[in-house]
Amino acid sequence: MSTRYPFTAVVGMDDLRLALLLNAVSPAVGGVLVRGEKGTAKSTAVRALAELLPAVPVVAGCRFSCDPASPDPGCPDGPHEAGPGAERPARMVELPVGASEDRLVGSLDIEKALAEGVKAFEPGLLADAHRGILYVDEVNLLHDHLIDLLLDAAAMGFSHVEREGVSVRHAARFLLVGTMNPEEGELRPQLLDRFGLTVEVAASRDPEQRVEVVRRRLAFEDDPAAFAARWADEEAALRGRIVAARALLPQVTLGDAVLLQIAATCAAFEVDGMRADIVMARTATALAAWAGRTEVTSEDVRQAALLALPHRRRRSPFDAPGLDEDKLDETLEQFKSEDPDPDPEPDGPDDGGPGDGGPGGGGPDGGGIPPQGDGPAPEDVPAPEEAPVPEPAPQRAGAGERAAVKAAEPFRTKVLSVPGLGEGAAGRRSRARTEHGRTTGSTRPRGALTKLHLAATVQAAAPHQKARGRTGRGLVVRRDDLRQATREGREGNLVLFAVDASGSMAARQRMSAVKGAVLSLLLDAYQRRDKVGLVTFRGRDAEVALPPTSSVDAAAARLEQLPTGGRTPLSAGLLKAHDVLRVERLRDPSRRPLLVVVTDGRATGGRAAGDPVALAARAARLHAAEGTASVVVDCETGPVRLGLAGQLARELGGTAVTLDELRADAIAGLVRDVQAGQAGHAAQATRRAA
């Protein structure tokens, strides 16, 4: 078994360590979401937590980790008789981003079902994680169908499996811990709310602290066992403090005055629902127990708010999580009552009390446990910084250009989809053959069998049983009998925006509306789990403002800083978009693209010699020849309109919509229009070929 990096050896990251420890004290807090840039030891800290958790008493031989003191009456391995049971270490189960649904919730044991005629259930990761930690690295990249299953299990505390003739229900209460890099895309709001606490982490800018991080990491890699032995005493002391805090937790009093502060704080920050109030109450109680107190104070409430509310305040994926601490202090002061004087040095061992320099010290004031050994003192540790969305340097407006204007308020858009049936990554935009979705039929497997269609397999094998000499209950099945289930769901697409930023778009009110429309489409792409890219064109050339990415935040940041002015190199923009799509087809051939051109249709210049209008038409026909689904958002305004955007849409083989028509409540059948445009273009191409 590999040696894990010790929790007490982690340098800095006080808020992260405190949030993890509070969940270890009170799993009812609801888990932790760790947001931060790459290379900040997020996964290291989470994996180290498992070594600190107390051993778990279980019923011997139970695959579902039933508690011998109160076994689950509906356990599939039950019923269990009362007894002392056995102990095993607390588990940390990792859910891979690419895991299948069967791996998560469990499935029918196909081998036993076919060979012995017995319905047997094979437990999944949810069963393994019961009474332990379920850890999801890069949780924001998790497929939607897995997120839905996690939501159900987290809400109900059990997993209910109905499939292939098997009906199983088993307990699944676990501490959900996820890590993510915001640059790679945001998390669905439903799952975001399921995390009790959230923490932002960033690499320290203090050279001394960075030196200490490197020194410890190199020492660990040189000799993991010896490094872990150096921190064994601190680990044992912190483990003992967790056990003591758990024992003290039921005695902690949550007074009415403190509850009023919690409710007032949640109301002041306008968080949705009541889960925030409950999580804050549980967190404040755990903070008091961690500090060795039996009464919750206003400081506990403040620390709980900083951990439990930032991710619940977001109104859109473009809002950065955070909390106005001045407003928080004002609210707490307004509803403050006489707090009991907290004991600055509660009874307990000198090396584990809150506020001292020992392992696990810190308490609610210190925000966690200070660094050990030769690391910097707690007061020298900078507060964790919010991991920013990477932004380019602001572009200066040159001659003939205007400075960037702010986007108008985003709105809900109609669905733009790619026609036909794809086979791309799971998402919510276009129809596709997927591993998950409604079953539409069966087929012979090409390569490895991934999703068995049981009924079709039995139907294929049944006529041959006599010839194969079947004598027992089991079905005699051969390779040729196996059938793969074909399913239809939704896929995510690559939505590439080509935005005209030329002088003809430079009117401030007009460009603000254009940016608002693109921002609205970006919001729609976020909700439908698309990749997005941004190409802009103005002056004499086009540029890739954002290569295709899952982070709509990054695209919104680029859009916000986009200046306007100069001529309109429409052909350059279309050719640059063609290059981007060509490269992406090589990288991810299964993900189908949707090109969204935002322009008034004018073409007045560029580096290439020749008629700009003819060059733009020729570039558009390149996209049409490759069957790229496209939509032109017509930004032309005024009483006299030239209809150039409509002509461009016809050359692309797509459809054109105005800014007003893009709104969900203003048009009907836009998807049908896109599909009709693609179908019409395909028919036209067929006639030409004939």
XYZ file of C-alpha atoms in Angstrom:
690
model
C 0.000 0.000 0.000
C 1.422 3.391 -0.976
C 2.225 5.942 1.717
C 0.070 9.060 1.638
C 1.379 12.531 2.302
C 0.638 13.439 5.957
C -2.184 15.903 6.540
C -0.229 17.797 9.192
C 2.667 18.276 6.766
C 0.550 20.342 4.366
C 1.834 23.929 4.402
C -0.647 26.796 4.618
C -4.162 26.383 3.140
C -5.722 26.975 6.559
C -9.307 27.304 5.305
C -9.087 24.079 3.314
C -7.713 22.107 6.233
C -10.282 23.557 8.601
C -13.165 22.721 6.249
C -11.967 19.134 5.904
C -11.495 18.741 9.651
C -14.960 20.130 10.405
C -16.446 17.489 8.127
C -14.382 14.848 9.894
C -15.862 16.046 13.204
C -19.429 16.299 11.848
C -20.093 14.499 8.542
C -23.582 16.068 8.605
C -21.956 19.352 7.499
C -22.247 17.969 3.985
C -18.813 17.777 2.412
C -16.374 20.217 0.832
C -15.882 21.643 -2.641
C -12.287 22.745 -3.213
C -11.855 25.281 -6.026
C -8.458 26.402 -7.172
C -5.790 26.598 -9.798
C -3.798 23.556 -10.820
C -0.850 22.450 -8.708
C -2.118 23.694 -5.330
C -2.162 20.308 -3.521
C -5.966 20.093 -3.471
C -5.969 16.346 -4.036
C -3.050 15.798 -1.666
C -4.888 17.387 1.258
C -8.110 15.494 0.567
C -6.411 12.113 0.284
C -4.488 12.767 3.487
C -7.733 13.312 5.417
C -8.716 9.628 5.150
C -5.786 8.626 7.359
C -7.130 10.808 10.183
C -10.645 9.398 10.322
C -11.445 6.965 13.154
C -11.957 3.293 12.365
C -15.472 2.259 11.333
C -17.323 -0.609 13.097
C -19.027 -2.856 10.509
C -20.941 -6.112 10.368
C -18.437 -8.797 9.436
C -18.846 -9.896 5.826
C -21.374 -7.178 4.902
C -20.519 -5.638 1.541
C -22.559 -2.539 2.428
C -20.725 -1.596 5.671
C -23.710 -1.909 8.002
C -23.217 -0.589 11.534
C -23.455 -3.551 13.961
C -25.147 -1.288 16.515
C -27.991 -0.456 14.087
C -27.811 -2.560 10.922
C -29.869 -1.531 7.924
C -33.034 -3.684 7.958
C -33.181 -3.494 4.162
C -29.517 -4.381 3.565
C -29.174 -6.705 0.529
C -26.727 -8.839 2.568
C -29.074 -8.910 5.575
C -30.825 -9.488 7.793
C -27.954 -9.138 10.262
C -27.991 -10.480 13.783
C -26.932 -8.244 16.644
C -23.291 -8.676 17.514
C -20.012 -6.902 18.220
C -18.977 -6.738 14.563
C -15.511 -5.783 13.378
C -13.546 -2.604 12.693
C -11.969 -1.462 9.474
C -10.204 1.770 8.481
C -12.370 4.553 7.067
C -12.465 4.381 3.298
C -11.858 7.070 0.751
C -13.432 5.977 -2.529
C -12.444 7.865 -5.669
C -15.003 8.343 -8.433
C -13.243 8.683 -11.801
C -14.657 11.322 -14.143
C -15.127 8.707 -16.858
C -16.814 6.102 -14.637
C -19.860 4.272 -15.914
C -23.265 4.308 -14.266
C -22.886 0.606 -13.412
C -19.594 1.299 -11.649
C -21.183 4.010 -9.512
C -24.456 2.419 -8.393
C -23.771 -1.274 -9.050
C -25.336 -3.681 -11.492
C -26.625 -7.167 -12.094
C -23.898 -9.798 -11.956
C -24.298 -10.866 -15.582
C -22.054 -13.921 -15.231
C -24.179 -15.421 -12.443
C -27.424 -14.421 -14.107
C -26.605 -16.179 -17.366
C -24.541 -19.112 -16.096
C -26.512 -19.967 -12.926
C -29.869 -18.343 -13.549
C -29.499 -16.326 -10.332
C -30.175 -12.602 -9.912
C -27.182 -11.291 -7.961
C -26.299 -7.643 -7.324
C -22.741 -6.409 -7.689
C -22.264 -3.297 -5.447
C -20.839 -0.091 -6.887
C -18.802 2.814 -5.554
C -21.732 4.274 -3.600
C -21.845 1.110 -1.500
C -18.070 1.213 -0.987
C -18.223 4.860 0.120
C -20.976 4.322 2.725
C -19.795 5.745 6.084
C -16.628 7.037 4.433
C -15.461 9.633 1.894
C -16.512 9.794 -1.755
C -13.889 11.868 -3.538
C -14.350 13.262 -7.051
C -11.331 14.925 -8.623
C -12.263 17.385 -11.405
C -15.878 17.149 -10.269
C -16.896 19.879 -12.728
C -16.077 17.507 -15.604
C -18.326 14.745 -14.281
C -21.008 13.594 -16.720
C -24.555 14.733 -16.081
C -25.979 11.251 -15.559
C -23.455 10.584 -12.769
C -24.222 13.947 -11.193
C -27.926 13.062 -11.120
C -27.176 9.799 -9.327
C -24.934 11.574 -6.824
C -27.654 14.143 -6.151
C -30.197 11.429 -5.439
C -27.886 9.531 -3.094
C -26.730 12.674 -1.277
C -30.317 13.847 -0.764
C -31.839 10.531 0.371
C -28.920 8.832 2.097
C -29.422 5.634 0.119
C -29.055 4.303 -3.407
C -31.993 2.699 -5.199
C -31.104 0.564 -8.215
C -33.774 -0.607 -10.662
C -32.302 -2.307 -13.715
C -32.183 -5.577 -15.642
C -34.785 -7.134 -13.381
C -32.895 -6.215 -10.196
C -34.396 -3.996 -7.482
C -31.927 -3.109 -4.733
C -31.914 -0.425 -2.065
C -28.945 0.120 0.231
C -27.670 2.871 2.525
C -25.243 5.361 0.965
C -24.310 8.092 3.429
C -20.918 9.524 2.649
C -18.808 12.624 2.949
C -18.743 14.158 -0.541
C -15.474 15.930 -1.348
C -14.784 17.389 -4.778
C -11.917 19.339 -6.281
C -12.036 21.432 -9.426
C -10.142 23.980 -11.472
C -12.568 26.804 -12.472
C -10.592 27.350 -15.686
C -12.005 24.041 -16.979
C -15.648 24.945 -16.493
C -18.126 25.449 -13.692
C -20.281 23.040 -11.734
C -24.021 22.550 -12.160
C -25.920 24.614 -9.545
C -27.795 21.561 -8.222
C -24.583 19.737 -7.326
C -22.890 22.932 -6.183
C -25.585 23.387 -3.533
C -25.061 19.822 -2.274
C -21.590 20.649 -1.033
C -21.853 21.931 2.506
C -18.728 24.088 2.384
C -16.556 25.562 -0.319
C -12.964 26.747 -0.194
C -10.891 28.733 -2.668
C -7.212 27.808 -2.773
C -4.298 29.406 -4.579
C -0.550 29.010 -4.457
C 1.127 31.245 -1.899
C 3.065 34.252 -3.176
C 5.317 34.193 -0.104
C 8.778 32.916 -1.199
C 9.550 31.416 2.228
C 6.340 29.428 2.264
C 6.904 28.204 -1.293
C 10.408 27.071 -0.308
C 8.957 25.083 2.575
C 6.396 23.433 0.284
C 9.143 22.337 -2.125
C 11.422 21.159 0.705
C 8.734 18.944 2.216
C 7.567 17.561 -1.103
C 11.086 16.572 -2.157
C 11.693 14.942 1.226
C 8.479 12.949 0.849
C 9.330 11.768 -2.656
C 12.870 10.730 -1.595
C 11.609 8.499 1.241
C 7.811 8.468 1.808
C 7.952 6.111 4.806
C 10.615 8.108 6.656
C 8.808 11.384 5.945
C 5.515 9.975 7.233
C 7.279 8.690 10.356
C 8.523 12.218 11.112
C 4.908 13.411 11.250
C 3.441 10.365 12.988
C 3.130 12.045 16.395
C 1.386 15.101 14.947
C -0.967 12.861 12.950
C -1.831 10.841 16.057
C -2.471 13.996 18.077
C -4.754 15.428 15.391
C -6.594 12.107 15.098
C -7.157 12.170 18.848
C -8.494 15.702 18.668
C -11.010 14.666 16.004
C -12.221 11.833 18.240
C -12.541 14.223 21.195
C -14.453 16.787 19.142
C -16.827 14.084 17.885
C -17.512 13.043 21.465
C -18.135 16.664 22.508
C -20.374 17.495 19.534
C -23.687 16.220 21.028
C -23.165 18.480 24.053
C -22.768 21.701 22.053
C -25.637 24.151 22.548
C -26.977 26.197 19.644
C -28.898 29.041 21.292
C -31.832 30.949 19.846
C -29.770 34.131 19.568
C -27.161 32.350 17.459
C -29.865 30.771 15.300
C -31.262 34.261 14.705
C -27.821 35.435 13.543
C -27.605 32.491 11.161
C -31.058 33.130 9.707
C -30.416 36.880 9.408
C -27.118 36.271 7.625
C -28.665 33.912 5.076
C -31.515 36.347 4.488
C -29.140 39.303 4.118
C -27.162 37.525 1.399
C -30.339 36.314 -0.350
C -29.307 32.682 -0.630
C -31.837 30.296 -2.150
C -33.698 27.768 -0.043
C -33.067 26.724 3.551
C -30.080 24.412 3.092
C -27.658 27.272 3.780
C -29.214 27.901 7.215
C -28.950 24.236 8.143
C -25.376 23.898 6.904
C -24.323 27.051 8.764
C -25.870 25.747 11.979
C -24.082 22.411 11.681
C -20.795 24.092 10.765
C -20.957 26.520 13.674
C -21.669 23.618 16.039
C -18.707 21.673 14.663
C -16.490 24.755 15.067
C -17.436 25.018 18.735
C -16.708 21.326 19.310
C -13.409 21.644 17.450
C -12.451 24.527 19.730
C -13.395 22.497 22.812
C -16.468 24.566 23.722
C -20.059 23.562 24.394
C -21.652 26.829 23.244
C -21.647 28.439 19.802
C -20.425 32.032 19.530
C -20.834 34.809 16.987
C -17.312 34.138 15.768
C -18.327 30.572 14.984
C -21.258 31.918 12.973
C -18.961 34.280 11.080
C -16.499 31.517 10.197
C -19.375 29.223 9.197
C -20.763 31.903 6.872
C -17.388 32.347 5.147
C -17.273 28.621 4.424
C -20.929 27.840 3.687
C -22.313 30.847 1.793
C -19.943 31.990 -1.002
C -20.935 29.295 -3.520
C -24.638 29.732 -2.717
C -24.695 33.415 -3.617
C -23.960 32.954 -7.320
C -26.765 33.997 -9.619
C -25.014 33.017 -12.864
C -21.854 31.085 -13.807
C -20.157 34.407 -14.547
C -20.483 35.587 -10.943
C -17.349 34.932 -8.916
C -18.048 33.201 -5.595
C -17.331 35.339 -2.594
C -18.769 37.142 0.384
C -18.771 40.815 1.393
C -17.171 40.559 4.825
C -18.142 44.104 5.794
C -21.789 43.301 5.131
C -21.387 40.063 7.076
C -19.954 41.892 10.084
C -22.741 44.482 9.968
C -25.407 41.776 9.923
C -23.851 39.864 12.812
C -23.465 43.050 14.829
C -27.076 44.044 14.192
C -28.384 40.750 15.550
C -25.723 40.264 18.172
C -26.593 39.246 21.729
C -24.413 38.728 24.721
C -22.183 35.806 23.797
C -20.794 33.608 26.547
C -17.121 34.250 27.096
C -15.286 31.496 25.220
C -12.602 29.763 27.193
C -9.375 30.766 25.444
C -7.634 27.628 26.641
C -10.153 24.791 27.066
C -9.222 21.705 28.949
C -7.312 19.183 26.927
C -3.814 18.155 25.992
C -1.373 21.010 25.467
C -0.422 19.821 22.004
C -3.945 19.694 20.641
C -5.782 22.686 22.090
C -7.125 25.375 19.793
C -5.019 28.463 19.553
C -1.680 26.871 20.330
C 1.084 25.961 17.948
C 0.457 22.220 18.087
C -1.209 20.032 15.527
C -4.715 21.049 14.687
C -4.383 24.385 16.500
C -6.165 27.435 15.302
C -9.809 27.175 16.246
C -12.358 29.453 14.669
C -10.133 32.504 14.853
C -7.137 30.945 13.176
C -9.054 29.348 10.350
C -7.521 25.912 10.811
C -4.230 24.390 11.887
C -1.033 26.366 11.420
C 1.912 24.980 9.455
C 4.206 22.597 11.305
C 7.953 22.370 11.634
C 10.021 25.022 9.972
C 7.176 26.581 8.035
C 6.158 30.214 8.510
C 4.202 31.309 11.544
C 0.417 31.483 11.251
C 0.402 35.237 11.048
C 2.738 35.050 8.077
C 0.451 32.749 6.112
C -1.504 34.753 3.536
C -5.222 34.149 3.300
C -6.209 31.860 0.436
C -6.832 33.853 -2.697
C -9.672 33.313 -5.098
C -8.514 31.381 -8.155
C -9.091 33.911 -10.920
C -10.299 33.164 -14.401
C -7.253 33.819 -16.600
C -7.660 37.080 -18.403
C -5.579 38.618 -21.161
C -3.991 42.002 -20.726
C -6.524 44.713 -21.513
C -6.372 45.630 -25.174
C -5.736 49.258 -25.907
C -7.886 50.942 -28.471
C -5.680 52.008 -31.360
C -6.358 54.426 -34.153
C -9.922 54.135 -35.363
C -10.841 51.869 -32.466
C -13.085 52.391 -29.507
C -12.560 51.094 -26.010
C -14.461 48.053 -24.828
C -18.051 48.558 -23.695
C -19.935 46.522 -21.131
C -22.348 43.828 -22.205
C -26.078 44.322 -21.887
C -28.039 42.165 -19.469
C -28.066 38.522 -20.671
C -31.339 36.792 -21.486
C -32.626 33.273 -22.075
C -32.060 32.196 -25.665
C -33.748 29.687 -27.908
C -31.992 26.353 -28.323
C -29.572 26.114 -31.242
C -28.728 22.512 -32.054
C -26.805 20.522 -34.625
C -29.073 18.462 -36.899
C -28.774 14.707 -37.206
C -27.643 12.135 -34.656
C -24.156 12.458 -33.222
C -21.913 10.376 -31.000
C -20.157 13.066 -28.974
C -19.588 13.647 -25.281
C -22.654 13.600 -23.054
C -24.335 16.974 -22.761
C -27.662 18.729 -23.277
C -27.720 20.243 -26.735
C -28.085 17.910 -29.740
C -29.455 14.406 -30.242
C -26.809 11.705 -30.052
C -26.109 8.042 -29.503
C -24.796 7.891 -25.967
C -23.912 5.368 -23.294
C -26.702 6.793 -21.170
C -30.209 7.740 -22.162
C -33.314 5.966 -23.315
C -32.799 2.550 -24.893
C -33.864 2.600 -28.532
C -32.825 -0.878 -29.634
C -29.959 -3.329 -29.802
C -27.138 -4.237 -32.116
C -24.245 -6.659 -32.326
C -21.299 -5.216 -30.395
C -18.438 -3.704 -32.322
C -15.429 -4.473 -30.172
C -15.866 -4.785 -26.412
C -19.392 -5.076 -25.017
C -20.095 -2.027 -22.853
C -23.868 -2.064 -22.277
C -25.663 -5.399 -22.470
C -29.201 -5.507 -23.830
C -30.350 -8.421 -21.679
C -33.697 -9.117 -23.352
C -32.181 -9.099 -26.843
C -29.340 -11.359 -25.706
C -31.722 -13.897 -24.178
C -33.915 -13.736 -27.276
C -30.893 -14.434 -29.505
C -29.711 -17.372 -27.358
C -33.089 -18.995 -26.599
C -33.660 -20.844 -29.922
C -30.318 -22.680 -29.588
C -30.618 -24.104 -26.062
C -31.630 -27.626 -27.097
C -28.897 -27.852 -29.702
C -26.348 -26.653 -27.144
C -27.334 -29.370 -24.687
C -28.712 -27.180 -21.916
C -29.584 -29.223 -18.808
C -29.554 -26.851 -15.795
C -31.169 -23.535 -14.940
C -28.527 -21.419 -16.566
C -28.770 -20.180 -20.117
C -26.092 -21.377 -22.527
C -24.863 -18.153 -24.122
C -22.175 -17.719 -26.721
C -20.358 -14.677 -27.983
C -22.567 -14.355 -31.059
C -25.660 -14.076 -28.838
C -24.534 -10.923 -27.026
C -26.329 -7.724 -27.967
C -25.246 -4.172 -27.274
C -27.943 -1.748 -26.147
C -28.250 1.321 -28.351
C -29.312 4.431 -26.488
C -30.220 7.946 -27.453
C -29.578 10.990 -25.317
C -28.054 14.431 -25.732
C -24.523 15.484 -26.520
C -22.487 18.575 -25.855
C -21.160 20.402 -28.900
C -18.331 22.753 -29.717
C -19.958 26.174 -30.045
C -17.517 28.455 -31.855
C -18.363 32.160 -31.887
C -17.035 34.358 -34.694
C -17.716 37.925 -33.523
C -17.485 40.999 -35.738
C -15.719 43.762 -33.796
C -15.246 46.179 -36.691
C -16.171 49.826 -36.966
C -19.615 49.055 -38.372
C -20.394 47.412 -35.013
C -18.796 50.144 -32.928
C -21.859 52.109 -31.835
C -21.766 51.734 -28.060
C -25.411 50.808 -27.596
C -25.252 48.376 -30.484
C -22.063 46.647 -29.351
C -23.423 46.407 -25.834
C -26.471 44.574 -27.198
C -24.234 42.290 -29.279
C -22.094 41.406 -26.280
C -25.234 40.771 -24.239
C -26.467 38.366 -26.907
C -23.154 36.486 -27.024
C -23.072 36.379 -23.223
C -26.572 34.895 -23.294
C -25.439 32.224 -25.736
C -22.426 31.516 -23.520
C -24.742 31.040 -20.564
C -26.782 28.618 -22.647
C -23.579 26.768 -23.612
C -22.659 26.465 -19.923
C -26.019 24.957 -19.094
C -25.773 22.489 -21.987
C -22.223 21.341 -21.145
C -20.646 22.577 -24.382
C -17.119 23.533 -25.200
C -16.858 27.114 -26.427
C -14.362 29.080 -28.486
C -14.154 32.716 -29.560
C -12.809 34.184 -32.817
C -12.917 37.939 -33.351
C -12.220 39.946 -36.494
C -11.618 43.643 -37.076
C -9.084 45.888 -38.790
C -7.135 43.748 -41.261
C -7.200 40.316 -39.649
C -8.869 37.841 -37.282
C -7.584 36.282 -34.083
C -8.490 33.405 -31.799
C -9.470 35.272 -28.661
C -10.104 31.983 -26.834
C -9.226 28.472 -28.036
C -11.999 25.917 -27.463
C -12.430 25.313 -23.748
C -15.010 24.166 -21.215
C -14.683 27.424 -19.266
C -17.399 29.852 -20.281
C -16.039 32.200 -17.614
C -12.885 32.631 -19.665
C -14.922 33.314 -22.810
C -17.013 35.921 -20.977
C -13.831 37.611 -19.715
C -12.409 37.840 -23.243
C -15.693 39.182 -24.576
C -15.908 41.871 -21.898
C -12.502 43.293 -22.899
C -13.145 43.262 -26.639
C -12.654 46.710 -28.252
C -14.182 47.643 -31.610
C -13.157 49.623 -34.663
C -11.501 49.417 -38.047
C -12.553 47.630 -41.219
C -14.476 44.347 -41.476
C -12.302 41.393 -42.591
C -15.253 38.965 -42.673
C -13.423 36.421 -44.822
C -10.493 36.399 -42.383
C -12.884 35.679 -39.502
C -14.521 32.789 -41.333
C -11.182 31.335 -42.409
C -9.814 31.580 -38.883
C -12.941 29.797 -37.604
C -12.406 27.122 -40.272
C -8.825 26.577 -39.040
C -9.982 26.249 -35.435
C -12.665 23.722 -36.364
C -10.226 21.731 -38.504
C -7.817 21.336 -35.582
C -10.632 20.456 -33.179
C -11.918 17.750 -35.526
C -8.527 16.076 -35.226
C -8.438 16.452 -31.442
C -12.014 15.424 -30.744
C -13.627 13.982 -33.886
C -16.810 12.862 -32.112
C -17.745 16.367 -30.875
C -19.794 18.097 -33.573
C -19.355 21.869 -34.049
C -21.895 24.676 -34.204
C -20.605 27.910 -35.753
C -22.299 31.098 -34.526
C -21.323 34.146 -36.615
C -22.256 37.449 -34.969
C -22.110 40.209 -37.611
C -24.084 42.704 -39.668
C -22.825 40.923 -42.810
C -20.644 43.753 -44.131
C -17.259 42.844 -45.635
C -14.973 45.833 -46.234
C -11.360 44.755 -45.992
C -8.635 42.402 -44.885
C -5.145 41.312 -45.813
C -6.221 39.201 -48.810
C -6.452 40.934 -52.191
C -9.755 40.839 -54.043
C -13.397 41.680 -53.585
C -14.121 41.371 -49.806
C -17.703 40.216 -50.423
C -16.637 37.470 -52.830
C -13.864 36.361 -50.488
C -16.324 36.135 -47.596
C -18.741 34.069 -49.715
C -15.942 31.715 -50.726
C -14.870 31.270 -47.079
C -18.483 30.600 -46.074
C -18.775 27.884 -48.699
C -15.790 26.103 -47.115
C -17.850 25.618 -43.944
C -20.898 24.563 -45.959
C -18.901 21.968 -47.895
C -17.867 20.303 -44.630
C -21.428 20.252 -43.308
C -20.749 22.547 -40.354
C -24.008 23.582 -38.710
C -24.131 27.372 -38.543
C -26.247 30.282 -37.386
C -25.730 33.931 -38.300
C -26.865 36.410 -35.664
C -27.813 39.467 -37.740
C -26.745 42.621 -35.914
C -27.862 45.066 -38.604
C -30.038 47.852 -37.218
C -31.822 50.899 -38.561
C -34.784 51.547 -40.858
C -32.842 50.592 -44.006
C -31.344 47.089 -43.975
C -29.202 45.505 -46.665
C -29.847 41.880 -45.692
C -26.156 40.971 -45.969
C -26.277 38.652 -42.944
C -29.045 36.642 -44.593
C -26.930 36.232 -47.728
C -24.018 35.054 -45.582
C -26.273 32.517 -43.853
C -27.325 31.106 -47.226
C -23.700 30.717 -48.287
C -22.982 28.926 -44.990
C -25.974 26.646 -45.499
C -27.373 27.794 -42.176
C -29.962 30.240 -40.949
C -30.012 33.889 -39.888
C -31.725 35.373 -36.838
C -31.810 38.919 -35.558
C -30.814 39.911 -32.061
C -34.468 40.272 -31.113
C -35.374 36.892 -32.579
C -32.668 35.226 -30.516
C -34.689 35.656 -27.329
C -36.498 32.535 -26.152
C -39.790 34.392 -25.729
C -39.589 36.111 -29.120
C -39.270 33.267 -31.625
C -40.565 29.774 -32.167
C -39.028 26.934 -34.086
C -35.491 28.260 -34.374
C -34.138 24.727 -34.088
C -36.395 23.668 -36.935
C -35.104 26.588 -38.984
C -31.481 25.558 -38.376
C -32.247 21.985 -39.315
C -34.295 23.014 -42.341
C -31.457 25.219 -43.523
C -28.986 22.347 -43.174
C -31.357 19.912 -44.912
C -31.978 22.373 -47.741
C -28.272 22.894 -48.229
C -27.667 19.124 -48.285
C -30.381 18.681 -50.922
C -28.883 21.492 -52.973
C -25.448 19.882 -52.777
C -26.943 16.551 -53.893
C -28.563 18.194 -56.925
C -25.265 19.833 -57.835
C -23.456 16.514 -57.599
C -26.104 14.855 -59.791
